[in-house]
mmCIF file of the C-alpha atoms, coordinates in Angstrom:
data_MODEL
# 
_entry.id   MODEL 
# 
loop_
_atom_site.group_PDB 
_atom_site.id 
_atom_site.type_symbol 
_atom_site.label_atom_id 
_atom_site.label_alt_id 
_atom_site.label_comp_id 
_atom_site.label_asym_id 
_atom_site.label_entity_id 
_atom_site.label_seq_id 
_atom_site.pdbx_PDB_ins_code 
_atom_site.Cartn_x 
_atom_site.Cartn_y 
_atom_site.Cartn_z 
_atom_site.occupancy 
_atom_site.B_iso_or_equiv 
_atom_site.pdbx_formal_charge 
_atom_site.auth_seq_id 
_atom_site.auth_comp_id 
_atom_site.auth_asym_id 
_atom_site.auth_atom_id 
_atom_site.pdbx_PDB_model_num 
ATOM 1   C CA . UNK A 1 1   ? 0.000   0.000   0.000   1.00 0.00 ? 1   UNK A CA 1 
ATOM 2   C CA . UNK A 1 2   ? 1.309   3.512   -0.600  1.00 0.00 ? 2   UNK A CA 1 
ATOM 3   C CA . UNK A 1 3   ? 0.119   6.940   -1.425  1.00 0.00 ? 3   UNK A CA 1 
ATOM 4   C CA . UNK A 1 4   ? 1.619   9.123   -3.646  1.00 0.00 ? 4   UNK A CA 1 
ATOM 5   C CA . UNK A 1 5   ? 1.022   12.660  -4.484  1.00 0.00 ? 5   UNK A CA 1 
ATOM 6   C CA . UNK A 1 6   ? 0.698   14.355  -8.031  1.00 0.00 ? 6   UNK A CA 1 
ATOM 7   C CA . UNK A 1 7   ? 4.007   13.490  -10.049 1.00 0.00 ? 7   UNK A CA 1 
ATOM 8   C CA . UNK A 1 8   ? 5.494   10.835  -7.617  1.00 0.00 ? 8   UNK A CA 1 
ATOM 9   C CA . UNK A 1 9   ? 6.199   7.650   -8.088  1.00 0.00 ? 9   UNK A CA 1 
ATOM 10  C CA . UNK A 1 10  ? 6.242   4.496   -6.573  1.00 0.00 ? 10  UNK A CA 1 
ATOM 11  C CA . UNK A 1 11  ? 8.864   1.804   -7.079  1.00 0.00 ? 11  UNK A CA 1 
ATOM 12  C CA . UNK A 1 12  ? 8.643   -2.269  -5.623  1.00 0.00 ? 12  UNK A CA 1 
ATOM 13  C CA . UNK A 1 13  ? 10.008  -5.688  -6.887  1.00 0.00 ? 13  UNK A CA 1 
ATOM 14  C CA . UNK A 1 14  ? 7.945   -8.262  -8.112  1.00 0.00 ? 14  UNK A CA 1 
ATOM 15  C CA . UNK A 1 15  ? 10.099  -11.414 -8.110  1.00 0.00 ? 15  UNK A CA 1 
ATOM 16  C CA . UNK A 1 16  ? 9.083   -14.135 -10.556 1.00 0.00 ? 16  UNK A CA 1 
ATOM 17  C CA . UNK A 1 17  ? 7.851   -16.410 -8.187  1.00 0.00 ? 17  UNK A CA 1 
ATOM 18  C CA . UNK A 1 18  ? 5.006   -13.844 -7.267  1.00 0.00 ? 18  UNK A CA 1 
ATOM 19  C CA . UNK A 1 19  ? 3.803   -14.276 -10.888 1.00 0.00 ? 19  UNK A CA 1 
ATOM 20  C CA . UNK A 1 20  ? 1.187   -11.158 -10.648 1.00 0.00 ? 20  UNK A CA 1 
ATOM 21  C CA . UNK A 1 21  ? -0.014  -8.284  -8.278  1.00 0.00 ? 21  UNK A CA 1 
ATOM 22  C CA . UNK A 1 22  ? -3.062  -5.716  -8.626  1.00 0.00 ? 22  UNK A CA 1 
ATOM 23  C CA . UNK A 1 23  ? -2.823  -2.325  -8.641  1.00 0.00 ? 23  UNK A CA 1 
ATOM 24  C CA . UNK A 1 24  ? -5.623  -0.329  -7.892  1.00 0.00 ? 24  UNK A CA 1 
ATOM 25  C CA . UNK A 1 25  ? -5.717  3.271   -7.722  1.00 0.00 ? 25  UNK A CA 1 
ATOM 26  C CA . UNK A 1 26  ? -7.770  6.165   -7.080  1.00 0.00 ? 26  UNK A CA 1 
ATOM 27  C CA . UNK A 1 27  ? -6.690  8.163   -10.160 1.00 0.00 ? 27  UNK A CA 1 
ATOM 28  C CA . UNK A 1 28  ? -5.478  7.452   -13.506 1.00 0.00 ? 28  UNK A CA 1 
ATOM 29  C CA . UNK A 1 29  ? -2.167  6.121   -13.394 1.00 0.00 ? 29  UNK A CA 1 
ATOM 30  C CA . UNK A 1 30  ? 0.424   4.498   -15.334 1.00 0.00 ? 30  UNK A CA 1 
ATOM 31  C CA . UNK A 1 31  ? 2.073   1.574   -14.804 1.00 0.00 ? 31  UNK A CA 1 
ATOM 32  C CA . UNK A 1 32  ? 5.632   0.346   -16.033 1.00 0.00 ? 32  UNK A CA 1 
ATOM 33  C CA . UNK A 1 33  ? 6.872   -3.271  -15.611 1.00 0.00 ? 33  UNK A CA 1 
ATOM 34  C CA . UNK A 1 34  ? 10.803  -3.065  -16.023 1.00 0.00 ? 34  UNK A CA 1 
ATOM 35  C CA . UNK A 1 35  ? 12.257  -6.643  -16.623 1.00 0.00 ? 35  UNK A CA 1 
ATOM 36  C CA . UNK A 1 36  ? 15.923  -6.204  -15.294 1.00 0.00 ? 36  UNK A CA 1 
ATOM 37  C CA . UNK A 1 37  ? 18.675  -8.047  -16.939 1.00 0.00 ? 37  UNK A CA 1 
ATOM 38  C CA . UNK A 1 38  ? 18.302  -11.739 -15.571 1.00 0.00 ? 38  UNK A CA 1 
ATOM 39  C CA . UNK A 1 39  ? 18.352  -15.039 -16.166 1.00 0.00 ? 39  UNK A CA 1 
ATOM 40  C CA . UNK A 1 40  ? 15.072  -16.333 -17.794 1.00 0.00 ? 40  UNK A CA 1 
ATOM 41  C CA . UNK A 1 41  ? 13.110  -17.671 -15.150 1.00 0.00 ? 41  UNK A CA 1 
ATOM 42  C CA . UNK A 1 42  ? 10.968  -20.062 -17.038 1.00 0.00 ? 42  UNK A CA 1 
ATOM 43  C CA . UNK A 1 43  ? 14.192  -21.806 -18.414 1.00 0.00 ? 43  UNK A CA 1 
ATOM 44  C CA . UNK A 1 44  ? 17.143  -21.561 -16.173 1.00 0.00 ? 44  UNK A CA 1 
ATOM 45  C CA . UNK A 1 45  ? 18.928  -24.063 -16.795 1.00 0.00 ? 45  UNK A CA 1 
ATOM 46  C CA . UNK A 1 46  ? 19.251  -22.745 -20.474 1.00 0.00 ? 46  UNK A CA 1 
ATOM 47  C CA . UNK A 1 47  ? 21.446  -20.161 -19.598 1.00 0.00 ? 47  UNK A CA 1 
ATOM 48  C CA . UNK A 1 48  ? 20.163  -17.283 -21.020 1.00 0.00 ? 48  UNK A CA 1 
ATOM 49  C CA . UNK A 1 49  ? 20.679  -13.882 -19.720 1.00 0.00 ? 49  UNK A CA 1 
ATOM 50  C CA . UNK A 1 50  ? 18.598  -10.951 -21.116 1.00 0.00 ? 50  UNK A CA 1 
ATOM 51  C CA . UNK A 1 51  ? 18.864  -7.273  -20.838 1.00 0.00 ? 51  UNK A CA 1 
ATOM 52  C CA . UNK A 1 52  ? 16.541  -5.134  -19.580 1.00 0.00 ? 52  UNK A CA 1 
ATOM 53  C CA . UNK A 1 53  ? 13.515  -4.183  -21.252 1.00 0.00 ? 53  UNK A CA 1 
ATOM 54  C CA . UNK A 1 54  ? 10.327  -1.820  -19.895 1.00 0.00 ? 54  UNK A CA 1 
ATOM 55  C CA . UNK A 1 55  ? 6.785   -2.784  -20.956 1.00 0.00 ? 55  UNK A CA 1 
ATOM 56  C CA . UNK A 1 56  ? 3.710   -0.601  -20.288 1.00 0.00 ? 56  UNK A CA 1 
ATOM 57  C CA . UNK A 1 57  ? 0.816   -2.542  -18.663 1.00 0.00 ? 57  UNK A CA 1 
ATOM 58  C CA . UNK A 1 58  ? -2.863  -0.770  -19.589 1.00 0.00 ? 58  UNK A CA 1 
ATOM 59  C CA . UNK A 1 59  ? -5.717  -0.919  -17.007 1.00 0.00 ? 59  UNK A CA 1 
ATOM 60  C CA . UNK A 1 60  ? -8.117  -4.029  -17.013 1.00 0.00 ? 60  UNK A CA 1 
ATOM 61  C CA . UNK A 1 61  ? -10.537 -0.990  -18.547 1.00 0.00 ? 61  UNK A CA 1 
ATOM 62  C CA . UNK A 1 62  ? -8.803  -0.796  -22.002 1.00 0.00 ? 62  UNK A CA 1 
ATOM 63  C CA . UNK A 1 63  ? -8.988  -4.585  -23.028 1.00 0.00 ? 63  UNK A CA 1 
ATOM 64  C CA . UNK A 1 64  ? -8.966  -5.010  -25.955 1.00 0.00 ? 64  UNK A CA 1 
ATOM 65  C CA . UNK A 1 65  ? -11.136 -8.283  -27.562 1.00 0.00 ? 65  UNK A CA 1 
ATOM 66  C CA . UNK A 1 66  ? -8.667  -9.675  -30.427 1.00 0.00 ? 66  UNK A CA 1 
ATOM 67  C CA . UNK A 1 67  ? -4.956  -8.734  -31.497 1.00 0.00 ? 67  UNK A CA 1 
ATOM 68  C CA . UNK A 1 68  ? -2.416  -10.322 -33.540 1.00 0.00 ? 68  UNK A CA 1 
ATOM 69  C CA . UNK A 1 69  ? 1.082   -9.619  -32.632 1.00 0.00 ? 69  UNK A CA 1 
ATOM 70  C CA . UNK A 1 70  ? 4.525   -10.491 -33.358 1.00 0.00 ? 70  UNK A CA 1 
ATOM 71  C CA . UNK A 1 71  ? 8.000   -11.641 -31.329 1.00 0.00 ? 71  UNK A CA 1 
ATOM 72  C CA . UNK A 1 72  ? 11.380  -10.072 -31.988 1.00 0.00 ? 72  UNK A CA 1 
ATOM 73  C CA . UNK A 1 73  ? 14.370  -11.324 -32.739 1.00 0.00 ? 73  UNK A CA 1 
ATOM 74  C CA . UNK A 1 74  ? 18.020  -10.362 -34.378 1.00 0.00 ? 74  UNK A CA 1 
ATOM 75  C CA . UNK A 1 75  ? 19.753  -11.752 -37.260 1.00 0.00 ? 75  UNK A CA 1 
ATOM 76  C CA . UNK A 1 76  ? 22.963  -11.724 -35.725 1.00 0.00 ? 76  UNK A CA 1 
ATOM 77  C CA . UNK A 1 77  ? 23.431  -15.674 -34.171 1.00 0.00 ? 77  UNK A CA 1 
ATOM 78  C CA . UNK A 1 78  ? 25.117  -14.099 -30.743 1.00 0.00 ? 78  UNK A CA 1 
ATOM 79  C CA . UNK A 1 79  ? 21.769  -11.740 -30.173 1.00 0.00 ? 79  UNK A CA 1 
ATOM 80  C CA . UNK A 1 80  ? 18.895  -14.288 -30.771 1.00 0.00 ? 80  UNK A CA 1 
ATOM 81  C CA . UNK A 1 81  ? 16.464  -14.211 -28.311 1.00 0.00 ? 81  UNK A CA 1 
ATOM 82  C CA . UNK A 1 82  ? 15.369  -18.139 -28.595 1.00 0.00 ? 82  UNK A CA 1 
ATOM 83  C CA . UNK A 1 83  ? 12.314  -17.731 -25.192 1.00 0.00 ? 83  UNK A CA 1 
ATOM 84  C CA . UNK A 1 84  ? 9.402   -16.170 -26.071 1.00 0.00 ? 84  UNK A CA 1 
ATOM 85  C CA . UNK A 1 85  ? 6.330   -14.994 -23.640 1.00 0.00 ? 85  UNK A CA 1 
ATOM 86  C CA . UNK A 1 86  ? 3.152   -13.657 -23.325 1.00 0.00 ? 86  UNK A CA 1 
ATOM 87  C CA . UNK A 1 87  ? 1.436   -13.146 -20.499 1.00 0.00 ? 87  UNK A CA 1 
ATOM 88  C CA . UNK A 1 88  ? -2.651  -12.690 -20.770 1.00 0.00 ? 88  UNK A CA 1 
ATOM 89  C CA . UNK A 1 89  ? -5.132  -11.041 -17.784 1.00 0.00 ? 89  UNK A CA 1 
ATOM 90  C CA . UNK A 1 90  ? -8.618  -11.414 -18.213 1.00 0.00 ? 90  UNK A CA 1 
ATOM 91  C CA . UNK A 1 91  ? -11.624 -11.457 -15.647 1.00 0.00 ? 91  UNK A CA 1 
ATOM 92  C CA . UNK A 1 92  ? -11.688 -14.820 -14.156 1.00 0.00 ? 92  UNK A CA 1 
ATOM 93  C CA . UNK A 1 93  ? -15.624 -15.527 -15.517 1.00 0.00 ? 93  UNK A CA 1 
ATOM 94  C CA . UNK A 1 94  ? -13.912 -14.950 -19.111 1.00 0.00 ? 94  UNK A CA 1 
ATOM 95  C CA . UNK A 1 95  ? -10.840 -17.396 -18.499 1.00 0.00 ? 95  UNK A CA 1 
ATOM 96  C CA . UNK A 1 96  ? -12.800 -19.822 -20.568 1.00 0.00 ? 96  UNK A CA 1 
ATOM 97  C CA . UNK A 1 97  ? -12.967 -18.031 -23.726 1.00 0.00 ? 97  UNK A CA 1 
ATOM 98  C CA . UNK A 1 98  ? -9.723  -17.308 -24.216 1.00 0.00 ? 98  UNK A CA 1 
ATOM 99  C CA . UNK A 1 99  ? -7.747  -18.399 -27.563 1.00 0.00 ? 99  UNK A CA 1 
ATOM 100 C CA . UNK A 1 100 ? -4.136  -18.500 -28.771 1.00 0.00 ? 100 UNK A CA 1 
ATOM 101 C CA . UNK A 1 101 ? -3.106  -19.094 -32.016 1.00 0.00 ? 101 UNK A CA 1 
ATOM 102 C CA . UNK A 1 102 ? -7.004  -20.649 -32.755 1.00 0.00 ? 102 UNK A CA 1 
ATOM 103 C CA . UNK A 1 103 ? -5.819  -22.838 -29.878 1.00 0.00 ? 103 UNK A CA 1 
ATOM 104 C CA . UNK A 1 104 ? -8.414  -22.729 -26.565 1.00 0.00 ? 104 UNK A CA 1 
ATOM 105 C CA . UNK A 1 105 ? -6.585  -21.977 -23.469 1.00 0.00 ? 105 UNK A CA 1 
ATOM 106 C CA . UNK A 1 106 ? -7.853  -23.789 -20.653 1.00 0.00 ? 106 UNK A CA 1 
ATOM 107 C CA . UNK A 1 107 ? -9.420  -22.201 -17.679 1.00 0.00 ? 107 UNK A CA 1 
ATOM 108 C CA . UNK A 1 108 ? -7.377  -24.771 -15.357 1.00 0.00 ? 108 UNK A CA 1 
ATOM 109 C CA . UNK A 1 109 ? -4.330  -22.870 -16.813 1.00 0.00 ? 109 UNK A CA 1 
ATOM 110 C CA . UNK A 1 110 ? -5.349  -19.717 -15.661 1.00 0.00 ? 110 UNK A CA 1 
ATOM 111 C CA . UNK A 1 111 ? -3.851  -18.092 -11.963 1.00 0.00 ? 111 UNK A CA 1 
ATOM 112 C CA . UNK A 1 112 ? -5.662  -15.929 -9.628  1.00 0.00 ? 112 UNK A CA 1 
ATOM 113 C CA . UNK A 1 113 ? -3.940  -12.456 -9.493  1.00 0.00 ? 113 UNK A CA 1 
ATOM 114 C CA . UNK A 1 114 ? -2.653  -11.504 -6.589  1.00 0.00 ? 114 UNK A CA 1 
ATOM 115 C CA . UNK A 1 115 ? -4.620  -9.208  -4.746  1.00 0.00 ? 115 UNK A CA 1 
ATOM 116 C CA . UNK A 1 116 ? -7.945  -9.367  -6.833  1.00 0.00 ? 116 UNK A CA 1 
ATOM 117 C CA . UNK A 1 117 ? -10.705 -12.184 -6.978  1.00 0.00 ? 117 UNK A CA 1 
ATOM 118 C CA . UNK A 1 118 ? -11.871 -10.425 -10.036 1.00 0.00 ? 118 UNK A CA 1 
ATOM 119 C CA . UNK A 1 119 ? -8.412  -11.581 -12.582 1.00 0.00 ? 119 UNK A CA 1 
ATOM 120 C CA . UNK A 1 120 ? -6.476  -13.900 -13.577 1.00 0.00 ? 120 UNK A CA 1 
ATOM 121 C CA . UNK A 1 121 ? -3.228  -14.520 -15.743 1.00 0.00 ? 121 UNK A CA 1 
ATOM 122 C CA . UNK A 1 122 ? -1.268  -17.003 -17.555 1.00 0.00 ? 122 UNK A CA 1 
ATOM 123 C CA . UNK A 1 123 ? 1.931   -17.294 -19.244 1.00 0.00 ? 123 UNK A CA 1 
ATOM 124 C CA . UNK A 1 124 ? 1.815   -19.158 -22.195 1.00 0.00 ? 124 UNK A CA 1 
ATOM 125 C CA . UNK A 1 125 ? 5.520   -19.722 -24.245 1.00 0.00 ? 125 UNK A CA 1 
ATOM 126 C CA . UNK A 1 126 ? 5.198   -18.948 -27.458 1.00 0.00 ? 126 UNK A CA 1 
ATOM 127 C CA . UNK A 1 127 ? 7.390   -19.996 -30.716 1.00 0.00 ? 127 UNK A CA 1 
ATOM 128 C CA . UNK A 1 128 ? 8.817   -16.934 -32.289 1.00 0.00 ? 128 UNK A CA 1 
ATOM 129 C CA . UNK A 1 129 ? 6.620   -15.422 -35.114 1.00 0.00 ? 129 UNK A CA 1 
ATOM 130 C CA . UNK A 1 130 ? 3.455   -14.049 -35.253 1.00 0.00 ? 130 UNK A CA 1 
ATOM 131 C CA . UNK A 1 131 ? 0.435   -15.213 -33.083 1.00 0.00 ? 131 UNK A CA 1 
ATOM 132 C CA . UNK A 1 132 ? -3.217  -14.251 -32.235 1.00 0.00 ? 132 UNK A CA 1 
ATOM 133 C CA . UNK A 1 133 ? -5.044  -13.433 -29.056 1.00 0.00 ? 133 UNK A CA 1 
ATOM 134 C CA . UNK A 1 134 ? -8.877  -13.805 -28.915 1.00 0.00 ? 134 UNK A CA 1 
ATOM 135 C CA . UNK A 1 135 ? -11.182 -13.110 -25.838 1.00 0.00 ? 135 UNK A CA 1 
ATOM 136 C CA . UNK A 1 136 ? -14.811 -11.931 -26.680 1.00 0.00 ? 136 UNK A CA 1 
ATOM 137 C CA . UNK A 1 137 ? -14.699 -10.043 -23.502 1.00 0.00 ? 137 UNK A CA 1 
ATOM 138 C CA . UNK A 1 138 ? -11.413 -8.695  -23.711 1.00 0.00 ? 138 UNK A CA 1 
ATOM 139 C CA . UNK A 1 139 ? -8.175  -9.051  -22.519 1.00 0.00 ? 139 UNK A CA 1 
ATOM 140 C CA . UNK A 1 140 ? -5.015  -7.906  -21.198 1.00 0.00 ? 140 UNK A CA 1 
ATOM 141 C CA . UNK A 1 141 ? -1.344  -9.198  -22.984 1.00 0.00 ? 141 UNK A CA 1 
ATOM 142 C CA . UNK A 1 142 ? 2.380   -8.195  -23.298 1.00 0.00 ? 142 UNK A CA 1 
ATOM 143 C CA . UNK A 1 143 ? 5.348   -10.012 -25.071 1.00 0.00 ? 143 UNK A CA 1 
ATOM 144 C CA . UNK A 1 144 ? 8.690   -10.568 -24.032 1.00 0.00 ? 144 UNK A CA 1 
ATOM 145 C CA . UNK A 1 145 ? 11.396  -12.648 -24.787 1.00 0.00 ? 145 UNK A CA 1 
ATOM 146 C CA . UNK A 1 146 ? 15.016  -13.241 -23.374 1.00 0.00 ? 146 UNK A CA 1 
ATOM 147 C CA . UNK A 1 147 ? 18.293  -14.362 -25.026 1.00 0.00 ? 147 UNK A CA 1 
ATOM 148 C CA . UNK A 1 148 ? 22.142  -13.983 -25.455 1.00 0.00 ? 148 UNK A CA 1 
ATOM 149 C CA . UNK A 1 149 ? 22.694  -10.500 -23.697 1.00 0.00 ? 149 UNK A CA 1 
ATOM 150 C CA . UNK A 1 150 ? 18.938  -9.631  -25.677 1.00 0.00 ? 150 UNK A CA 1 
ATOM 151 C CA . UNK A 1 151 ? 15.795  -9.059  -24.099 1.00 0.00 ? 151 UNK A CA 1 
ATOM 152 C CA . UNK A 1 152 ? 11.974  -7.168  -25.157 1.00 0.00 ? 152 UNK A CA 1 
ATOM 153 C CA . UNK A 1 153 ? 8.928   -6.478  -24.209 1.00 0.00 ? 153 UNK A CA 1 
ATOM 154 C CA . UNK A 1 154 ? 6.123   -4.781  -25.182 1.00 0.00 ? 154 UNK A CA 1 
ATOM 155 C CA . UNK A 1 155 ? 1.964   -4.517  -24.982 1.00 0.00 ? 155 UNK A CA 1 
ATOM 156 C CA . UNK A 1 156 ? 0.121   -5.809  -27.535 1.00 0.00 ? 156 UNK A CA 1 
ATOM 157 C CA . UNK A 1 157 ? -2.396  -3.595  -27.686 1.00 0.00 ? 157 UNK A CA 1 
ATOM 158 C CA . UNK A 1 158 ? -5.329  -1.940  -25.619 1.00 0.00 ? 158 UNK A CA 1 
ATOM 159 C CA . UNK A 1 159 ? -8.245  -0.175  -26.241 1.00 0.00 ? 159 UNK A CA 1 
ATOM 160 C CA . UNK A 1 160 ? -8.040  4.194   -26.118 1.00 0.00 ? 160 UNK A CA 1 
ATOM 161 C CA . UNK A 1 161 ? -10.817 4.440   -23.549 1.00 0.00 ? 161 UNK A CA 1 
ATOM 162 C CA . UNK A 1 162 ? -10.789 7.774   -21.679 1.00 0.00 ? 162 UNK A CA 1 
ATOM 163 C CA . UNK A 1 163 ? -11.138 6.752   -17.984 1.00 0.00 ? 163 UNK A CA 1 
ATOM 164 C CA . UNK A 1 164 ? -11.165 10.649  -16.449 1.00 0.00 ? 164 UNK A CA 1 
ATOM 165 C CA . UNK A 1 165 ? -11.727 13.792  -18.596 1.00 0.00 ? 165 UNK A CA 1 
ATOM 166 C CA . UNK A 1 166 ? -8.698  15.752  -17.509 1.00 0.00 ? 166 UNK A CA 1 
ATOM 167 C CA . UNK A 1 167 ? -5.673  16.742  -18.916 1.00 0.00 ? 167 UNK A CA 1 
ATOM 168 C CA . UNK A 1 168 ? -2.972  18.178  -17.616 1.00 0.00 ? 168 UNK A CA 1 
ATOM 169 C CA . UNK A 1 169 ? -0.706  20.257  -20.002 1.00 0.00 ? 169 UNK A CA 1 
ATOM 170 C CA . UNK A 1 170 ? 2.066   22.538  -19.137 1.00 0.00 ? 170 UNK A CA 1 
ATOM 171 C CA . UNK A 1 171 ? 1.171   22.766  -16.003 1.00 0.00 ? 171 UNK A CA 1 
ATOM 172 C CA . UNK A 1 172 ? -2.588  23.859  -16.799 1.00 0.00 ? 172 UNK A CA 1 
ATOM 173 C CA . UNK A 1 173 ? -5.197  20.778  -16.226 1.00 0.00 ? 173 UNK A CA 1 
ATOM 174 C CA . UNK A 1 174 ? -8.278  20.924  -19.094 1.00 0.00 ? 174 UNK A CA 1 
ATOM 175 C CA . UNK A 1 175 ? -11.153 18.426  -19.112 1.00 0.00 ? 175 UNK A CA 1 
# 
């Protein structure tokens, strides 16, 4: 728990073992995951290191229903980035419908996130290439991937919902 004023931020580690947390807040916020340089926790024994990569992670509120997406990866052989990841969040009702690559993801896959009895995650490895993320009632995803001295991340999307009418600009707030 913390409170923070106007222009402050707050800073924690979320070890891989925690898998998820919620954050809840009383004001539109954003919210950075920053995946430090380490060893791939879903494969350690392969030895592969990645740097560090920042993702941005959109509210539950701008899901976004469908979404194809693509992994990265370098030409050079001593930068490949060989594990690939995406994590998906969608309410736990809607862990059902979820589909990857015209594959069904099973609800028995699906976590709890921490902190919420609304949500729930997986982490499904992925091949490198393109895939395709379907949820009727939205979800939630970012990509990463980790190799040789090579990491990434990103969102794969969200929806542009406005969730408050004000704006601050140069230190005037509209809206």
């Amino acid at each position: 728990f913390a409170i923070i004023g106007y222009g402050e931020s707050y800073e924690f580690e979320l070890l891989a073992e925690e898998g998820s947390c919620y954050i809840e807040t009383s004001e539109p916020s954003i919210v950075f995951l920053y995946h430090t340089s380490w060893q791939d926790p879903y494969a350690p024994s392969s030895g592969q290191w990645g740097d560090p990569s920042l993702v941005w992670i959109p509210p539950v509120e701008q899901k976004i229903e469908e979404v194809t997406f693509c992994t990265f990866n370098s030409d050079s052989p001593n930068a490949s980035i060989p594990n690939h990841y995406v994590n998906i969040v969608v309410h736990r009702l809607d862990a059902s419908r979820v589909f990857l690559d015209g594959e069904h993801i099973g609800a028995g896959e699906f976590c709890p996130v921490t902190g919420s009895d609304e949500f729930c995650y997986v982490t499904k490895a992925i091949s490198h290439g393109m895939h395709h993320l379907y949820c009727e009632s939205g979800l939630i995803a970012h990509v990463y991937g980790f190799g040789q001295a090579r990491g990434y991340a990103y969102c794969v999307g969200s929806d542009v919902l406005t969730l408050k009418g004000k704006l601050y600009v140069n230190g005037i707030w509209s809206g």
